[in-house]
Short mmCIF file of C-alpha atoms and ligand atoms in Angstrom, two decimals:
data_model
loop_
_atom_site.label_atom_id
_atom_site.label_comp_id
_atom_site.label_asym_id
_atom_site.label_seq_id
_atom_site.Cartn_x
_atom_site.Cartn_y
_atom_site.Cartn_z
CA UNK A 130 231.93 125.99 80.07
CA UNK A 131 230.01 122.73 80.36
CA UNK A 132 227.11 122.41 83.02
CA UNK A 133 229.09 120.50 86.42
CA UNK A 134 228.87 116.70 86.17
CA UNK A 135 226.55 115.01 88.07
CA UNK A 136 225.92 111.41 89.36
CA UNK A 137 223.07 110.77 90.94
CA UNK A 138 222.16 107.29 92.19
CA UNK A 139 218.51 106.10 91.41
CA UNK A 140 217.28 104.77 95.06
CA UNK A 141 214.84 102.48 93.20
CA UNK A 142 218.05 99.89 92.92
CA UNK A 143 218.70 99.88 96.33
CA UNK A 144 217.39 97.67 99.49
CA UNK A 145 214.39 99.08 100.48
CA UNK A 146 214.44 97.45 104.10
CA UNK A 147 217.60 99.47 104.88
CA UNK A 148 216.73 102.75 102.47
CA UNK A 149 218.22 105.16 104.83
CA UNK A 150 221.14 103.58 104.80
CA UNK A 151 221.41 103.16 101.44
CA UNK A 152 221.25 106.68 101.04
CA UNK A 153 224.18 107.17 103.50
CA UNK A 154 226.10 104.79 101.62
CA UNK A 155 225.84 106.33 98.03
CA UNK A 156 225.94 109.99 99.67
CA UNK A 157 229.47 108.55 101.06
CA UNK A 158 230.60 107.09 97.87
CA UNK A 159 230.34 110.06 95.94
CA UNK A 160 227.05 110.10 94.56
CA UNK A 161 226.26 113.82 93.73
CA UNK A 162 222.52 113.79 94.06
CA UNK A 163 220.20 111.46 95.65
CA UNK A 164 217.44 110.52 92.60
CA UNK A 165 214.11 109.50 94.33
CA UNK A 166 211.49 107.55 91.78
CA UNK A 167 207.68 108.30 92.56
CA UNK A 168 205.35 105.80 90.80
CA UNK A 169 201.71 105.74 90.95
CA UNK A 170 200.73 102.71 89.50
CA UNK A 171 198.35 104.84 87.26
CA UNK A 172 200.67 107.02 85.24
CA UNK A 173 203.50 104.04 84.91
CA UNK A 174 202.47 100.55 85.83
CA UNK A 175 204.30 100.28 89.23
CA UNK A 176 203.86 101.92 92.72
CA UNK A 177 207.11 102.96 94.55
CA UNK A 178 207.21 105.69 97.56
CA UNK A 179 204.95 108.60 98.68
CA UNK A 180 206.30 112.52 100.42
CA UNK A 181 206.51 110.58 103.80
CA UNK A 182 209.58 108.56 102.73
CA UNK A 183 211.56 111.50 101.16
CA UNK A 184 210.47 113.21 104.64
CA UNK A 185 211.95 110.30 106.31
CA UNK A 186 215.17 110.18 104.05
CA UNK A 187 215.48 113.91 104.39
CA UNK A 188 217.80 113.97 107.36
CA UNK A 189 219.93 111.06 105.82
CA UNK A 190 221.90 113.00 103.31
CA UNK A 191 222.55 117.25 102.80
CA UNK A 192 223.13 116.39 99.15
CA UNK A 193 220.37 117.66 96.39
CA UNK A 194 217.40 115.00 96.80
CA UNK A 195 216.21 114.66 92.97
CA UNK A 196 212.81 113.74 93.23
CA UNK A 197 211.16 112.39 89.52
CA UNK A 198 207.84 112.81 89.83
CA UNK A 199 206.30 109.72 87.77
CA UNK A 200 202.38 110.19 88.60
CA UNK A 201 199.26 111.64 87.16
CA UNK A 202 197.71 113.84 88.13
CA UNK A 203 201.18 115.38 89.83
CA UNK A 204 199.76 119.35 90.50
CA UNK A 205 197.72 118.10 93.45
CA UNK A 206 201.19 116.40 95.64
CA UNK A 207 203.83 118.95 94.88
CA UNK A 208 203.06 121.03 97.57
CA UNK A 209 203.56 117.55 100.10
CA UNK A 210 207.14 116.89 97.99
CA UNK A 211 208.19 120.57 98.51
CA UNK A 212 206.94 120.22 102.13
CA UNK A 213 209.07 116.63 102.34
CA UNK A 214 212.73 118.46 101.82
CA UNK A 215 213.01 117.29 97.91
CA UNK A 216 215.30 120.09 95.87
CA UNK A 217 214.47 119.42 92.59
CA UNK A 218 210.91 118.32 91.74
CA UNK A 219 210.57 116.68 88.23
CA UNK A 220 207.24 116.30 86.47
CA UNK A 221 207.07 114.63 83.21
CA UNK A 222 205.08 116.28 79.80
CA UNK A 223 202.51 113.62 79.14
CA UNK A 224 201.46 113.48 82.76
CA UNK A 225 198.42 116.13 81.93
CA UNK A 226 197.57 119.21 79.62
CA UNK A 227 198.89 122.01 82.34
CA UNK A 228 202.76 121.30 82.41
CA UNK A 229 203.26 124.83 82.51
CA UNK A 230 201.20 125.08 85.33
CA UNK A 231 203.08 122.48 86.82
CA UNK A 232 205.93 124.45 86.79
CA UNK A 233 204.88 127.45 87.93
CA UNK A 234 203.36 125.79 90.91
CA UNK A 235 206.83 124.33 91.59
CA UNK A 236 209.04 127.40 91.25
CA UNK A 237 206.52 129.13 93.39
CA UNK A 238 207.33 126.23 96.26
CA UNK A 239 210.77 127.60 96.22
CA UNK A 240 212.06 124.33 94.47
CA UNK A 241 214.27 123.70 91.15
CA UNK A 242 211.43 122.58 88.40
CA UNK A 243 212.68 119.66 86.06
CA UNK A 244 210.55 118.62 82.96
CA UNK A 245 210.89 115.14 81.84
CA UNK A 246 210.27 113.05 78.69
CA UNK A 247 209.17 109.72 77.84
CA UNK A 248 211.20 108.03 74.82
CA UNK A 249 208.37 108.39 72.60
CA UNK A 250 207.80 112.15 72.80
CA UNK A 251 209.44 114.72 70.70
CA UNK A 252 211.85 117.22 72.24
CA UNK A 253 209.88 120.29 71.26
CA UNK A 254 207.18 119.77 73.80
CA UNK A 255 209.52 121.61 76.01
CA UNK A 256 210.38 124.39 74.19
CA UNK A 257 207.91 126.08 75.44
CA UNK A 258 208.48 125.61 78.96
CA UNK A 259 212.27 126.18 79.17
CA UNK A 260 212.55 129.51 80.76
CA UNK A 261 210.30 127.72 83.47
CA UNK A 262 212.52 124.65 84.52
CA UNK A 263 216.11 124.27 85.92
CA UNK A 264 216.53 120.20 84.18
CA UNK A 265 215.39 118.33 81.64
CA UNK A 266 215.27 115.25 82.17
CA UNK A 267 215.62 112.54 79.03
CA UNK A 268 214.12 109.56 79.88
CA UNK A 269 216.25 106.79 77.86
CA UNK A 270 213.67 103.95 78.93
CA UNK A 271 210.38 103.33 79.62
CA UNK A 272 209.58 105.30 82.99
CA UNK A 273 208.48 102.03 85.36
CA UNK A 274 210.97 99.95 86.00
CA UNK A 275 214.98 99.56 86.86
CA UNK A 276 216.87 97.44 85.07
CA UNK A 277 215.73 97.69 81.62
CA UNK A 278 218.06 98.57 78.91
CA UNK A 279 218.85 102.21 77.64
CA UNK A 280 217.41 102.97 74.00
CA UNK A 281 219.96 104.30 71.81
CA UNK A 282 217.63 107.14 70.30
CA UNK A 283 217.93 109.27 73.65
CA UNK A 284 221.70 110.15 72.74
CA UNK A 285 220.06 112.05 69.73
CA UNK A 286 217.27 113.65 71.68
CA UNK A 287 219.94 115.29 74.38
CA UNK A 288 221.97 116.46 71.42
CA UNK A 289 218.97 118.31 70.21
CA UNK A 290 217.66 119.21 73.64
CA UNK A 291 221.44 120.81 74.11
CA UNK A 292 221.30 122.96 71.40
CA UNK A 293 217.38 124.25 72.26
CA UNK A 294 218.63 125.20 75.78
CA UNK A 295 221.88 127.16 74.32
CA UNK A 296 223.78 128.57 77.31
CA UNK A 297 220.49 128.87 79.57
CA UNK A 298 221.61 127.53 82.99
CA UNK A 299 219.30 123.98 82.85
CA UNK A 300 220.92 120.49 83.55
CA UNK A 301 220.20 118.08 81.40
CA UNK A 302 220.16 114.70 82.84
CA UNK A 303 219.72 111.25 81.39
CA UNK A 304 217.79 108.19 82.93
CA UNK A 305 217.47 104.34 82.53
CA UNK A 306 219.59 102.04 81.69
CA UNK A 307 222.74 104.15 82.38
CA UNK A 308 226.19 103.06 82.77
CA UNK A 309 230.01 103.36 82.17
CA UNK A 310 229.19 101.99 78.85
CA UNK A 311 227.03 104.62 77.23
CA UNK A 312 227.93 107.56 80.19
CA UNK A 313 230.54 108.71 77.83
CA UNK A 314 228.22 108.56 74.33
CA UNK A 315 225.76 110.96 76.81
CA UNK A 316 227.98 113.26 77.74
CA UNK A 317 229.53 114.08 74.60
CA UNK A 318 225.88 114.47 72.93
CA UNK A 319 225.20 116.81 75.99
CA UNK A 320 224.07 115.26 79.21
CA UNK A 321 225.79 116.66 82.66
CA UNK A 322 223.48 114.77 84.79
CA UNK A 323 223.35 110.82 85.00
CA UNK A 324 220.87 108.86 86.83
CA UNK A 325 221.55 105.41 87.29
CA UNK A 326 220.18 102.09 89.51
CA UNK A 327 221.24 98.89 88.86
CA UNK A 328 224.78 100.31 87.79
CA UNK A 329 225.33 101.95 90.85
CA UNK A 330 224.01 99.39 93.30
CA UNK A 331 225.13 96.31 92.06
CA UNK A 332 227.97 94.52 94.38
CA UNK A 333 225.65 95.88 97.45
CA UNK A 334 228.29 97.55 99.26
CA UNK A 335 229.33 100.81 99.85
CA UNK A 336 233.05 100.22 98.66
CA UNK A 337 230.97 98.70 94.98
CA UNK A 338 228.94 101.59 94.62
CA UNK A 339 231.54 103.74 95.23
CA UNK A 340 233.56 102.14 92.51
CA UNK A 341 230.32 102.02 90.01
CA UNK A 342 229.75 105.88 90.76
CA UNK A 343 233.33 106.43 89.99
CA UNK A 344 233.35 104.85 86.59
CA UNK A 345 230.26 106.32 85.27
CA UNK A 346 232.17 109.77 85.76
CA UNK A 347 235.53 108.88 84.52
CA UNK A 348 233.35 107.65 81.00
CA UNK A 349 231.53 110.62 81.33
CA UNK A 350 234.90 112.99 82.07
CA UNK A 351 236.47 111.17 79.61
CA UNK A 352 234.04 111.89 76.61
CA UNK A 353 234.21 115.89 77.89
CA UNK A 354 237.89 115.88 78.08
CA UNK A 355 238.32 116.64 81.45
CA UNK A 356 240.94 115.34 84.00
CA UNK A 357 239.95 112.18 85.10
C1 LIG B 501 212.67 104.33 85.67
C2 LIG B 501 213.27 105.26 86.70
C3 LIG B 501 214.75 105.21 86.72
C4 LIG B 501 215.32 103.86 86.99
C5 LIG B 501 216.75 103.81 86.64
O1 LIG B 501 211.32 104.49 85.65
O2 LIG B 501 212.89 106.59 86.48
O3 LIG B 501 215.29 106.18 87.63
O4 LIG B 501 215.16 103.49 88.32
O5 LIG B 501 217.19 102.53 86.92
P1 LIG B 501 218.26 101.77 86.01
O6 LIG B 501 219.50 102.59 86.13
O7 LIG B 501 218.34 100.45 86.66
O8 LIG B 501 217.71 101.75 84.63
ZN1 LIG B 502 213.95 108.30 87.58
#
C-alpha cells in the first residue's frame, strides 16, 4: 500500500505581505501540508523567516505545518520551532557532524523528525538514521532559492531511498523545482510527498492555486495508478 499522497505548498512562493493569508488560501485549495522554508543566510545563501512567523502562521491553518529546517547550526532553534506549533521539523545531513543528535532532540520535542539531502550527497548518509526520522526529504535543487529548475538525478536518488526504507512508515518527499511535469516521474520512482512554490502560486489566486495543487496530484495519481 503506497505511503498517502501529499501536496504541500512551499510558502517561500507566496506574498509575503499577506503570508497569513496565503496560507488560508492554499489550506483552502487543497494543499495537504503547509511547507515552511527556514534560511539562514549562513548554511544556504539567503535569509527567509525565524520560529516567530510559524508562531504567527500557527493559528492560520490545522493542516501539518512542514517546517525545512535550512540553517547551521540547527540543534540550538529546534526547541523555539517545536515551541512555534511546526509538526514536522526537517534538518538537513550536511548541516553539522551530530544529525543523529538532531534527531533525537526532535523526537524528544514530541515532533515528526525529517532528514533532508542536498543534490550532491549520496543517499546512504541516511541509512543510518532511518529508524530515527518520519521523512526524507530529497532535495531536487539547490536548497536557497524558488524557482530554479529540478535536476533530473533526484528521480534516481528517491528510487534508491524507496527501496532503503522498505515498508518502514517514512514519507518521502521531493523538493524544488516540482511540478505537473515531473510529479508523475517522482511518484512512480517513489515520492508520496511533493513540495512545490512557484507551481503552486503562480496565477496568485486562490481559484489558480487550487487548480496548480490539483494537477500536481492528478500527475502524481496518475503515475501510481490511482483514481484520479
Ligand atoms: C528551496 C526550498 C524549496 C523551494 C521550492 O531551497 O527548500 O522549498 O522554495 O520552490 P520551487 O517549487 O519554486 O522550486
Ligand atoms: Zn523546502
Amino acid at each position: 500500500m503506497p505511503r498517502r499522497l501529499t501536496i504541500a505548498p512551499s510558502i517561500l512562493a507566496s506574498d509575503f505581505a499577506k503570508l497569513g493569508e496565503e496560507v488560508r488560501a492554499v489550506d483552502q485549495a487543497g494543499a495537504d501540508w503547509i511547507h515552511v522554508d527556514v534560511m539562514d543566510g549562513h548554511f544556504v545563501p539567503n535569509i527567509t523567516i525565524g520560529p516567530d512567523v510559524v508562531k504567527a502562521l500557527r493559528p492560520h491553518t490545522k493542516k501539518v505545518l512542514d517546517v525545512h529546517l535550512m540553517i547551521a547550526p540547527c540543534d540550538p532553534h529546534l526547541e523555539a520551532f517545536a515551541k512555534a506549533g511546526s509538526d514536522i521539523i526537517t534538518v538537513h545531513v550536511e548541516a553539522g557532524p551530530h544529525l543523529h543528535r538532531s534527531l533525537q532532540a526532535i523526537r524528544a520535542l514530541g515532533k515528526r523528525a525529517g532528514v533532508s539531502l542536498n543534490p550532491a550527497t549520496p543517499v546512504d548518509t541516511v541509512e543510518h538514521v532511518l529508524d530515527l526520522v518520519d521523512l526524507v526529504l530529497v532535495m531536487s535543487v539547490n536548497p536557497g532559492f524558488g524557482g530554479q529548475a529540478f535536476i533530473p538525478s533526484a528521480i534516481g536518488k528517491i528510487r534508491d531511498i524507496r527501496a532503503m526504507v522498505a515498508g518502514r512508515p517514512i514519507d518521502i518527499e521531493v523538493d524544488g523545482g516540482v511540478g505537473p511535469d515531473v510529479a508523475g516521474a517522482l511518484a512512480a520512482a517513489g515520492a508520496n510527498a511533493f513540495v512545490a512554490g512557484t507551481s503552486v502560486f503562480k496565477g496568485g489566486t486562490q481559484d489558480a492555486y487550487k487548480a496548480n495543487i490539483a494537477a500536481i496530484r492528478n500527475a502524481a495519481l496518475g503515475a501510481r495508478g490511482e483514481a484520479i
